[in-house]
């Protein structure tokens, strides 16, 4: 468990979007988005947020191909915020290099690095690094096994089908944290929940549509697998990652976030063959209390996070900001409000609820 004294950790996740501005059509450079990210991390730390996570992607509309490097750029300018990938596409990477990158980040941040490992819902990295999608599941299982072995022991002996064997070799630098935290990311696959539970690893569910409460059976499956494997379910960490935006008023938040969200969701929808277009009706329903969009003023977003905690028992919440390109000042304001307004409301309400038990 992290050192946060809060009942539940609250933070930011991002893919470092560089999509066309929905109003002007202008496309931010990757370099500018990377520099903005460092500024966001520093602010998130200053306003008391617990974690900042960057997702790995290899396509023109995202700048975050190497999360550990971006996070390291903010390590010395921050004091307590945890620095995580969200996610590392472990299937198409080398576990040795993943461990080395994040153990280096762990040293630079004095023990604040985390790896969130996933199979990848975006598949651009597979052909880029010479992997076949036919091996999608096998690659992840094998590489996760190696990554966990590396973090457990300085000297490693290992063999598998998709990577050359390692014979009693050291992997350096070693992390400050022992062990270096490794989370499993899941978009709702039952096998992912079972795998994480059996290994006793923390899990992060990406909930970007529908009703978050419907993930409760997956949480139960995760805990059952953990208990069956001899792990204490009460000590497991559960996170969720959902799109959202915070502004001073509900109307301002809803209007600011809609066009960027719509533009990017329609791009992804066309790529994946989703039927229909993402429209205002879908957006407004998702903003409702039981929907998966956390868009509104601080009080409303806090209310939705508290409900999520009641339904799923999570220990960490990631607000994914932003989904499409937005003015940097608005993103910074959302981060400020999440840390100074939303998080205190959530912690106070959860403390009240805990006190009634």
mmCIF file of C-alpha atoms in Angstrom:
data_model
loop_
_atom_site.group_PDB
_atom_site.id
_atom_site.type_symbol
_atom_site.label_atom_id
_atom_site.label_comp_id
_atom_site.label_asym_id
_atom_site.label_seq_id
_atom_site.Cartn_x
_atom_site.Cartn_y
_atom_site.Cartn_z
ATOM 1 C CA UNK A 1 0.000 0.000 0.000
ATOM 2 C CA UNK A 2 1.219 3.527 -0.682
ATOM 3 C CA UNK A 3 2.032 5.980 2.092
ATOM 4 C CA UNK A 4 -1.046 8.149 1.475
ATOM 5 C CA UNK A 5 -3.005 8.822 4.668
ATOM 6 C CA UNK A 6 -6.185 9.292 2.661
ATOM 7 C CA UNK A 7 -8.979 6.741 2.730
ATOM 8 C CA UNK A 8 -8.875 6.688 -1.061
ATOM 9 C CA UNK A 9 -6.211 7.938 -3.440
ATOM 10 C CA UNK A 10 -7.220 10.361 -6.192
ATOM 11 C CA UNK A 11 -5.149 11.266 -9.215
ATOM 12 C CA UNK A 12 -4.873 12.029 -12.909
ATOM 13 C CA UNK A 13 -4.316 9.801 -15.919
ATOM 14 C CA UNK A 14 -3.616 10.937 -19.465
ATOM 15 C CA UNK A 15 -2.538 9.672 -22.876
ATOM 16 C CA UNK A 16 -0.920 13.051 -23.701
ATOM 17 C CA UNK A 17 -3.381 13.779 -26.493
ATOM 18 C CA UNK A 18 -2.334 15.857 -29.507
ATOM 19 C CA UNK A 19 -5.608 15.673 -31.397
ATOM 20 C CA UNK A 20 -6.843 18.539 -33.587
ATOM 21 C CA UNK A 21 -8.490 21.299 -31.582
ATOM 22 C CA UNK A 22 -12.230 20.799 -32.272
ATOM 23 C CA UNK A 23 -12.777 24.557 -32.649
ATOM 24 C CA UNK A 24 -9.681 25.716 -34.545
ATOM 25 C CA UNK A 25 -8.323 22.526 -36.103
ATOM 26 C CA UNK A 26 -4.875 23.379 -34.779
ATOM 27 C CA UNK A 27 -2.705 20.444 -33.740
ATOM 28 C CA UNK A 28 -0.416 20.845 -30.754
ATOM 29 C CA UNK A 29 3.138 19.584 -31.264
ATOM 30 C CA UNK A 30 4.288 16.533 -29.352
ATOM 31 C CA UNK A 31 7.011 18.649 -27.755
ATOM 32 C CA UNK A 32 4.521 21.175 -26.383
ATOM 33 C CA UNK A 33 2.249 18.445 -25.017
ATOM 34 C CA UNK A 34 5.191 16.786 -23.270
ATOM 35 C CA UNK A 35 6.214 20.050 -21.625
ATOM 36 C CA UNK A 36 2.608 20.688 -20.605
ATOM 37 C CA UNK A 37 2.525 17.252 -18.986
ATOM 38 C CA UNK A 38 5.469 18.078 -16.743
ATOM 39 C CA UNK A 39 3.684 21.254 -15.669
ATOM 40 C CA UNK A 40 0.551 19.217 -14.933
ATOM 41 C CA UNK A 41 2.466 16.718 -12.790
ATOM 42 C CA UNK A 42 4.091 19.492 -10.756
ATOM 43 C CA UNK A 43 0.717 21.164 -10.171
ATOM 44 C CA UNK A 44 -0.932 17.855 -9.265
ATOM 45 C CA UNK A 45 1.739 17.364 -6.616
ATOM 46 C CA UNK A 46 1.315 20.903 -5.281
ATOM 47 C CA UNK A 47 -2.477 20.571 -4.887
ATOM 48 C CA UNK A 48 -2.174 17.273 -3.026
ATOM 49 C CA UNK A 49 -3.166 14.674 -5.603
ATOM 50 C CA UNK A 50 -1.838 11.188 -4.963
ATOM 51 C CA UNK A 51 -0.850 9.873 -8.391
ATOM 52 C CA UNK A 52 -0.271 10.875 -12.022
ATOM 53 C CA UNK A 53 -0.293 8.193 -14.710
ATOM 54 C CA UNK A 54 0.663 8.316 -18.400
ATOM 55 C CA UNK A 55 -0.521 5.765 -20.936
ATOM 56 C CA UNK A 56 1.844 4.357 -23.569
ATOM 57 C CA UNK A 57 0.794 4.802 -27.203
ATOM 58 C CA UNK A 58 2.570 4.825 -30.565
ATOM 59 C CA UNK A 59 0.418 6.939 -32.863
ATOM 60 C CA UNK A 60 0.336 10.571 -34.022
ATOM 61 C CA UNK A 61 -2.515 11.730 -31.782
ATOM 62 C CA UNK A 62 -0.736 10.785 -28.536
ATOM 63 C CA UNK A 63 2.681 11.949 -27.322
ATOM 64 C CA UNK A 64 3.226 9.416 -24.530
ATOM 65 C CA UNK A 65 5.291 6.646 -26.136
ATOM 66 C CA UNK A 66 7.731 6.530 -23.184
ATOM 67 C CA UNK A 67 5.870 7.370 -19.959
ATOM 68 C CA UNK A 68 8.859 6.757 -17.683
ATOM 69 C CA UNK A 69 10.866 9.495 -19.400
ATOM 70 C CA UNK A 70 8.091 12.076 -19.035
ATOM 71 C CA UNK A 71 7.507 11.134 -15.412
ATOM 72 C CA UNK A 72 11.230 11.312 -14.701
ATOM 73 C CA UNK A 73 11.283 14.868 -16.030
ATOM 74 C CA UNK A 74 8.964 15.838 -13.157
ATOM 75 C CA UNK A 75 10.501 13.641 -10.471
ATOM 76 C CA UNK A 76 12.894 16.194 -8.957
ATOM 77 C CA UNK A 77 10.299 18.966 -9.077
ATOM 78 C CA UNK A 78 7.744 16.948 -7.072
ATOM 79 C CA UNK A 79 7.729 15.687 -3.506
ATOM 80 C CA UNK A 80 5.014 13.119 -2.798
ATOM 81 C CA UNK A 81 2.934 12.324 -5.863
ATOM 82 C CA UNK A 82 3.255 8.798 -7.178
ATOM 83 C CA UNK A 83 4.382 8.447 -10.795
ATOM 84 C CA UNK A 84 2.849 5.640 -12.824
ATOM 85 C CA UNK A 85 2.361 4.336 -16.307
ATOM 86 C CA UNK A 86 -1.273 3.979 -17.327
ATOM 87 C CA UNK A 87 -0.508 1.644 -19.028
ATOM 88 C CA UNK A 88 2.771 0.071 -20.088
ATOM 89 C CA UNK A 89 2.022 -2.221 -23.049
ATOM 90 C CA UNK A 90 4.051 -5.062 -21.610
ATOM 91 C CA UNK A 91 3.175 -7.501 -24.399
ATOM 92 C CA UNK A 92 5.235 -5.584 -26.969
ATOM 93 C CA UNK A 93 8.017 -4.397 -24.668
ATOM 94 C CA UNK A 94 10.968 -6.079 -23.007
ATOM 95 C CA UNK A 95 10.441 -6.713 -19.272
ATOM 96 C CA UNK A 96 14.107 -6.081 -18.534
ATOM 97 C CA UNK A 97 13.962 -2.612 -20.072
ATOM 98 C CA UNK A 98 10.581 -1.895 -18.460
ATOM 99 C CA UNK A 99 11.971 -2.733 -15.040
ATOM 100 C CA UNK A 100 15.127 -0.711 -15.654
ATOM 101 C CA UNK A 101 13.173 2.345 -16.817
ATOM 102 C CA UNK A 102 10.860 2.341 -13.809
ATOM 103 C CA UNK A 103 13.522 1.400 -11.266
ATOM 104 C CA UNK A 104 15.486 4.399 -12.591
ATOM 105 C CA UNK A 105 12.374 6.544 -12.149
ATOM 106 C CA UNK A 106 11.992 5.058 -8.672
ATOM 107 C CA UNK A 107 15.505 6.169 -7.789
ATOM 108 C CA UNK A 108 15.040 9.660 -9.177
ATOM 109 C CA UNK A 109 11.757 10.081 -7.293
ATOM 110 C CA UNK A 110 13.012 8.345 -4.137
ATOM 111 C CA UNK A 111 10.480 5.545 -4.209
ATOM 112 C CA UNK A 112 7.411 6.921 -6.003
ATOM 113 C CA UNK A 113 7.369 4.925 -9.262
ATOM 114 C CA UNK A 114 4.775 2.361 -10.296
ATOM 115 C CA UNK A 115 4.206 0.156 -13.329
ATOM 116 C CA UNK A 116 0.681 -0.437 -14.584
ATOM 117 C CA UNK A 117 1.023 -3.356 -16.988
ATOM 118 C CA UNK A 118 -1.532 -4.203 -19.654
ATOM 119 C CA UNK A 119 -1.965 -6.105 -22.883
ATOM 120 C CA UNK A 120 -2.884 -2.927 -24.738
ATOM 121 C CA UNK A 121 -6.255 -1.904 -26.148
ATOM 122 C CA UNK A 122 -4.405 -0.033 -28.899
ATOM 123 C CA UNK A 123 -2.310 -2.360 -31.043
ATOM 124 C CA UNK A 124 0.114 -0.054 -32.895
ATOM 125 C CA UNK A 125 3.072 -1.216 -30.820
ATOM 126 C CA UNK A 126 2.813 -4.835 -31.994
ATOM 127 C CA UNK A 127 3.852 -4.342 -35.644
ATOM 128 C CA UNK A 128 6.185 -1.509 -34.626
ATOM 129 C CA UNK A 129 8.261 -3.827 -32.442
ATOM 130 C CA UNK A 130 7.813 -6.951 -34.544
ATOM 131 C CA UNK A 131 5.205 -8.914 -32.584
ATOM 132 C CA UNK A 132 2.232 -10.851 -33.918
ATOM 133 C CA UNK A 133 -1.274 -10.212 -32.641
ATOM 134 C CA UNK A 134 -1.731 -13.977 -32.826
ATOM 135 C CA UNK A 135 0.402 -14.095 -29.677
ATOM 136 C CA UNK A 136 -1.541 -11.299 -27.927
ATOM 137 C CA UNK A 137 -2.387 -13.238 -24.753
ATOM 138 C CA UNK A 138 0.683 -15.471 -24.630
ATOM 139 C CA UNK A 139 3.036 -12.491 -24.878
ATOM 140 C CA UNK A 140 1.482 -10.782 -21.892
ATOM 141 C CA UNK A 141 1.429 -13.846 -19.678
ATOM 142 C CA UNK A 142 5.041 -14.692 -20.412
ATOM 143 C CA UNK A 143 6.370 -11.161 -20.052
ATOM 144 C CA UNK A 144 4.454 -10.520 -16.854
ATOM 145 C CA UNK A 145 6.036 -13.647 -15.407
ATOM 146 C CA UNK A 146 9.490 -12.333 -16.296
ATOM 147 C CA UNK A 147 8.806 -8.822 -14.983
ATOM 148 C CA UNK A 148 7.686 -10.171 -11.612
ATOM 149 C CA UNK A 149 10.733 -12.415 -11.460
ATOM 150 C CA UNK A 150 13.042 -9.457 -12.147
ATOM 151 C CA UNK A 151 11.537 -7.346 -9.392
ATOM 152 C CA UNK A 152 11.874 -10.234 -6.916
ATOM 153 C CA UNK A 153 15.516 -11.014 -7.486
ATOM 154 C CA UNK A 154 18.670 -9.147 -8.524
ATOM 155 C CA UNK A 155 19.954 -12.150 -10.460
ATOM 156 C CA UNK A 156 17.530 -13.729 -12.899
ATOM 157 C CA UNK A 157 17.334 -17.088 -14.645
ATOM 158 C CA UNK A 158 14.396 -17.481 -16.995
ATOM 159 C CA UNK A 159 13.355 -18.981 -20.317
ATOM 160 C CA UNK A 160 10.265 -18.657 -22.497
ATOM 161 C CA UNK A 161 9.007 -18.769 -26.070
ATOM 162 C CA UNK A 162 8.923 -15.094 -27.055
ATOM 163 C CA UNK A 163 12.176 -13.727 -25.634
ATOM 164 C CA UNK A 164 15.746 -15.057 -25.409
ATOM 165 C CA UNK A 165 16.523 -16.864 -22.164
ATOM 166 C CA UNK A 166 18.356 -15.194 -19.273
ATOM 167 C CA UNK A 167 20.943 -17.243 -17.354
ATOM 168 C CA UNK A 168 21.783 -15.918 -13.887
ATOM 169 C CA UNK A 169 22.205 -12.290 -14.978
ATOM 170 C CA UNK A 170 21.712 -9.152 -12.913
ATOM 171 C CA UNK A 171 19.200 -6.420 -13.780
ATOM 172 C CA UNK A 172 20.091 -2.888 -12.649
ATOM 173 C CA UNK A 173 19.472 -0.417 -11.140
ATOM 174 C CA UNK A 174 17.437 -1.974 -8.371
ATOM 175 C CA UNK A 175 14.370 -0.069 -7.239
ATOM 176 C CA UNK A 176 14.119 1.910 -4.007
ATOM 177 C CA UNK A 177 10.795 0.228 -3.268
ATOM 178 C CA UNK A 178 10.990 -3.474 -2.550
ATOM 179 C CA UNK A 179 9.118 -4.649 -4.443
ATOM 180 C CA UNK A 180 8.554 -2.081 -7.178
ATOM 181 C CA UNK A 181 4.738 -1.806 -7.438
ATOM 182 C CA UNK A 182 3.223 -3.549 -10.458
ATOM 183 C CA UNK A 183 -0.477 -3.119 -11.192
ATOM 184 C CA UNK A 184 -2.550 -5.079 -13.714
ATOM 185 C CA UNK A 185 -4.718 -2.964 -16.026
ATOM 186 C CA UNK A 186 -8.000 -4.351 -17.290
ATOM 187 C CA UNK A 187 -10.740 -3.099 -19.557
ATOM 188 C CA UNK A 188 -13.194 -5.579 -18.067
ATOM 189 C CA UNK A 189 -11.792 -8.958 -19.076
ATOM 190 C CA UNK A 190 -12.669 -11.560 -16.407
ATOM 191 C CA UNK A 191 -9.418 -13.441 -17.006
ATOM 192 C CA UNK A 192 -7.436 -10.296 -16.249
ATOM 193 C CA UNK A 193 -9.244 -9.940 -12.924
ATOM 194 C CA UNK A 194 -8.612 -13.594 -12.071
ATOM 195 C CA UNK A 195 -4.939 -13.329 -13.055
ATOM 196 C CA UNK A 196 -4.368 -10.222 -10.935
ATOM 197 C CA UNK A 197 -6.148 -11.733 -7.948
ATOM 198 C CA UNK A 198 -4.277 -15.031 -8.160
ATOM 199 C CA UNK A 199 -0.973 -13.143 -8.248
ATOM 200 C CA UNK A 200 -2.002 -10.827 -5.411
ATOM 201 C CA UNK A 201 -1.381 -7.779 -7.599
ATOM 202 C CA UNK A 202 -3.364 -4.526 -7.480
ATOM 203 C CA UNK A 203 -5.777 -4.017 -10.381
ATOM 204 C CA UNK A 204 -6.968 -0.959 -12.320
ATOM 205 C CA UNK A 205 -10.224 -1.143 -14.275
ATOM 206 C CA UNK A 206 -10.761 1.208 -17.221
ATOM 207 C CA UNK A 207 -14.428 2.217 -16.978
ATOM 208 C CA UNK A 208 -15.219 4.484 -19.902
ATOM 209 C CA UNK A 209 -18.815 3.599 -20.706
ATOM 210 C CA UNK A 210 -22.014 2.191 -19.295
ATOM 211 C CA UNK A 211 -22.614 2.103 -15.555
ATOM 212 C CA UNK A 212 -19.535 1.659 -13.340
ATOM 213 C CA UNK A 213 -21.569 -0.361 -10.818
ATOM 214 C CA UNK A 214 -21.679 -3.198 -13.357
ATOM 215 C CA UNK A 215 -17.984 -3.816 -12.675
ATOM 216 C CA UNK A 216 -18.890 -5.142 -9.204
ATOM 217 C CA UNK A 217 -18.919 -8.807 -10.377
ATOM 218 C CA UNK A 218 -15.379 -8.365 -11.736
ATOM 219 C CA UNK A 219 -14.251 -6.944 -8.399
ATOM 220 C CA UNK A 220 -15.804 -9.962 -6.680
ATOM 221 C CA UNK A 221 -14.089 -12.304 -9.133
ATOM 222 C CA UNK A 222 -10.772 -10.583 -8.444
ATOM 223 C CA UNK A 223 -11.145 -10.942 -4.682
ATOM 224 C CA UNK A 224 -12.271 -14.560 -4.931
ATOM 225 C CA UNK A 225 -9.223 -15.455 -7.016
ATOM 226 C CA UNK A 226 -6.973 -13.692 -4.535
ATOM 227 C CA UNK A 227 -8.461 -15.472 -1.544
ATOM 228 C CA UNK A 228 -8.244 -18.827 -3.305
ATOM 229 C CA UNK A 229 -4.528 -18.189 -3.921
ATOM 230 C CA UNK A 230 -3.923 -17.349 -0.243
ATOM 231 C CA UNK A 231 -3.896 -13.555 -0.475
ATOM 232 C CA UNK A 232 -5.813 -11.316 1.942
ATOM 233 C CA UNK A 233 -8.542 -9.576 -0.112
ATOM 234 C CA UNK A 234 -8.762 -6.734 2.413
ATOM 235 C CA UNK A 235 -5.201 -5.699 1.563
ATOM 236 C CA UNK A 236 -5.679 -5.578 -2.194
ATOM 237 C CA UNK A 237 -5.727 -2.286 -4.069
ATOM 238 C CA UNK A 238 -8.407 -1.579 -6.649
ATOM 239 C CA UNK A 239 -8.325 1.434 -8.968
ATOM 240 C CA UNK A 240 -10.606 2.760 -11.677
ATOM 241 C CA UNK A 241 -9.788 5.015 -14.600
ATOM 242 C CA UNK A 242 -12.576 7.099 -16.136
ATOM 243 C CA UNK A 243 -12.863 10.099 -18.433
ATOM 244 C CA UNK A 244 -13.858 13.379 -16.876
ATOM 245 C CA UNK A 245 -13.343 17.065 -16.314
ATOM 246 C CA UNK A 246 -13.829 19.470 -13.419
ATOM 247 C CA UNK A 247 -14.728 23.156 -13.737
ATOM 248 C CA UNK A 248 -16.167 25.796 -11.449
ATOM 249 C CA UNK A 249 -19.730 25.066 -12.588
ATOM 250 C CA UNK A 250 -21.509 22.040 -14.005
ATOM 251 C CA UNK A 251 -22.451 23.942 -17.149
ATOM 252 C CA UNK A 252 -18.905 25.118 -17.770
ATOM 253 C CA UNK A 253 -17.507 21.607 -17.308
ATOM 254 C CA UNK A 254 -20.113 20.050 -19.595
ATOM 255 C CA UNK A 255 -19.635 22.565 -22.392
ATOM 256 C CA UNK A 256 -15.828 22.637 -22.253
ATOM 257 C CA UNK A 257 -15.418 18.860 -22.328
ATOM 258 C CA UNK A 258 -18.063 17.864 -24.869
ATOM 259 C CA UNK A 259 -16.507 18.789 -28.227
ATOM 260 C CA UNK A 260 -13.010 17.382 -27.479
ATOM 261 C CA UNK A 261 -14.584 14.223 -26.062
ATOM 262 C CA UNK A 262 -16.939 13.824 -29.019
ATOM 263 C CA UNK A 263 -14.196 14.329 -31.600
ATOM 264 C CA UNK A 264 -11.847 11.754 -30.118
ATOM 265 C CA UNK A 265 -14.505 9.164 -29.326
ATOM 266 C CA UNK A 266 -15.736 9.330 -32.914
ATOM 267 C CA UNK A 267 -12.185 8.848 -34.223
ATOM 268 C CA UNK A 268 -11.707 5.774 -32.032
ATOM 269 C CA UNK A 269 -15.207 4.559 -32.852
ATOM 270 C CA UNK A 270 -14.486 4.619 -36.598
ATOM 271 C CA UNK A 271 -11.208 2.770 -36.059
ATOM 272 C CA UNK A 272 -12.899 0.038 -34.048
ATOM 273 C CA UNK A 273 -16.066 -0.280 -36.087
ATOM 274 C CA UNK A 274 -18.447 0.996 -33.420
ATOM 275 C CA UNK A 275 -21.956 1.675 -34.673
ATOM 276 C CA UNK A 276 -23.319 5.220 -34.629
ATOM 277 C CA UNK A 277 -21.753 8.507 -33.613
ATOM 278 C CA UNK A 278 -20.913 9.810 -30.172
ATOM 279 C CA UNK A 279 -23.543 12.507 -29.641
ATOM 280 C CA UNK A 280 -24.759 14.903 -26.988
ATOM 281 C CA UNK A 281 -27.464 12.546 -25.765
ATOM 282 C CA UNK A 282 -24.881 9.826 -25.072
ATOM 283 C CA UNK A 283 -22.610 12.376 -23.417
ATOM 284 C CA UNK A 284 -25.300 13.811 -21.161
ATOM 285 C CA UNK A 285 -26.460 10.361 -20.065
ATOM 286 C CA UNK A 286 -22.873 9.415 -19.229
ATOM 287 C CA UNK A 287 -22.598 12.555 -17.084
ATOM 288 C CA UNK A 288 -25.574 11.432 -14.990
ATOM 289 C CA UNK A 289 -24.956 10.154 -11.481
ATOM 290 C CA UNK A 290 -24.701 6.479 -12.493
ATOM 291 C CA UNK A 291 -22.839 7.088 -15.752
ATOM 292 C CA UNK A 292 -19.116 6.663 -16.419
ATOM 293 C CA UNK A 293 -18.240 10.304 -17.181
ATOM 294 C CA UNK A 294 -17.022 12.362 -14.220
ATOM 295 C CA UNK A 295 -17.826 15.807 -15.587
ATOM 296 C CA UNK A 296 -19.081 18.656 -13.446
ATOM 297 C CA UNK A 297 -18.341 21.030 -10.613
ATOM 298 C CA UNK A 298 -16.305 19.801 -7.620
ATOM 299 C CA UNK A 299 -19.334 18.841 -5.519
ATOM 300 C CA UNK A 300 -20.910 16.773 -8.279
ATOM 301 C CA UNK A 301 -17.716 14.987 -9.294
ATOM 302 C CA UNK A 302 -17.033 14.222 -5.617
ATOM 303 C CA UNK A 303 -20.543 12.786 -5.249
ATOM 304 C CA UNK A 304 -19.946 10.460 -8.187
ATOM 305 C CA UNK A 305 -16.573 9.304 -6.826
ATOM 306 C CA UNK A 306 -18.102 8.527 -3.421
ATOM 307 C CA UNK A 307 -20.817 6.473 -5.149
ATOM 308 C CA UNK A 308 -18.141 4.609 -7.090
ATOM 309 C CA UNK A 309 -16.345 3.802 -3.849
ATOM 310 C CA UNK A 310 -19.573 2.468 -2.323
ATOM 311 C CA UNK A 311 -20.293 0.273 -5.353
ATOM 312 C CA UNK A 312 -16.829 -1.104 -6.046
ATOM 313 C CA UNK A 313 -14.777 -0.622 -2.880
ATOM 314 C CA UNK A 314 -11.944 0.979 -4.815
ATOM 315 C CA UNK A 315 -8.863 2.410 -3.146
ATOM 316 C CA UNK A 316 -7.764 4.710 -5.996
ATOM 317 C CA UNK A 317 -9.536 6.827 -8.617
ATOM 318 C CA UNK A 318 -7.924 8.133 -11.812
ATOM 319 C CA UNK A 319 -9.660 11.020 -13.596
ATOM 320 C CA UNK A 320 -8.578 10.851 -17.240
ATOM 321 C CA UNK A 321 -7.968 14.430 -18.400
ATOM 322 C CA UNK A 322 -8.130 15.188 -21.217
ATOM 323 C CA UNK A 323 -9.670 12.914 -23.865
ATOM 324 C CA UNK A 324 -9.257 15.325 -26.781
ATOM 325 C CA UNK A 325 -7.232 18.514 -27.041
ATOM 326 C CA UNK A 326 -8.294 21.260 -24.615
ATOM 327 C CA UNK A 327 -6.740 24.606 -23.660
ATOM 328 C CA UNK A 328 -3.867 23.974 -21.272
ATOM 329 C CA UNK A 329 -5.165 26.540 -18.777
ATOM 330 C CA UNK A 330 -8.471 24.652 -18.530
ATOM 331 C CA UNK A 331 -6.686 21.356 -17.898
ATOM 332 C CA UNK A 332 -4.583 22.974 -15.173
ATOM 333 C CA UNK A 333 -7.721 24.417 -13.584
ATOM 334 C CA UNK A 334 -9.348 20.970 -13.607
ATOM 335 C CA UNK A 335 -6.306 19.491 -11.865
ATOM 336 C CA UNK A 336 -6.330 22.305 -9.322
ATOM 337 C CA UNK A 337 -10.013 21.770 -8.549
ATOM 338 C CA UNK A 338 -9.596 18.006 -8.317
ATOM 339 C CA UNK A 339 -6.871 18.435 -5.702
ATOM 340 C CA UNK A 340 -8.157 21.405 -3.699
ATOM 341 C CA UNK A 341 -11.934 20.865 -3.890
ATOM 342 C CA UNK A 342 -12.948 17.386 -5.051
ATOM 343 C CA UNK A 343 -10.453 15.312 -3.071
ATOM 344 C CA UNK A 344 -11.163 16.995 0.318
ATOM 345 C CA UNK A 345 -14.920 16.547 -0.162
ATOM 346 C CA UNK A 346 -14.436 12.876 -1.001
ATOM 347 C CA UNK A 347 -12.115 12.208 1.933
ATOM 348 C CA UNK A 348 -14.424 13.989 4.393
ATOM 349 C CA UNK A 349 -17.480 12.041 3.198
ATOM 350 C CA UNK A 350 -15.658 8.715 3.218
ATOM 351 C CA UNK A 351 -14.363 9.417 6.737
ATOM 352 C CA UNK A 352 -17.941 10.117 7.824
ATOM 353 C CA UNK A 353 -19.152 6.871 6.278
ATOM 354 C CA UNK A 354 -16.280 4.895 7.837
ATOM 355 C CA UNK A 355 -17.069 6.457 11.213
ATOM 356 C CA UNK A 356 -20.634 5.146 11.071
ATOM 357 C CA UNK A 357 -19.546 1.523 10.688
#
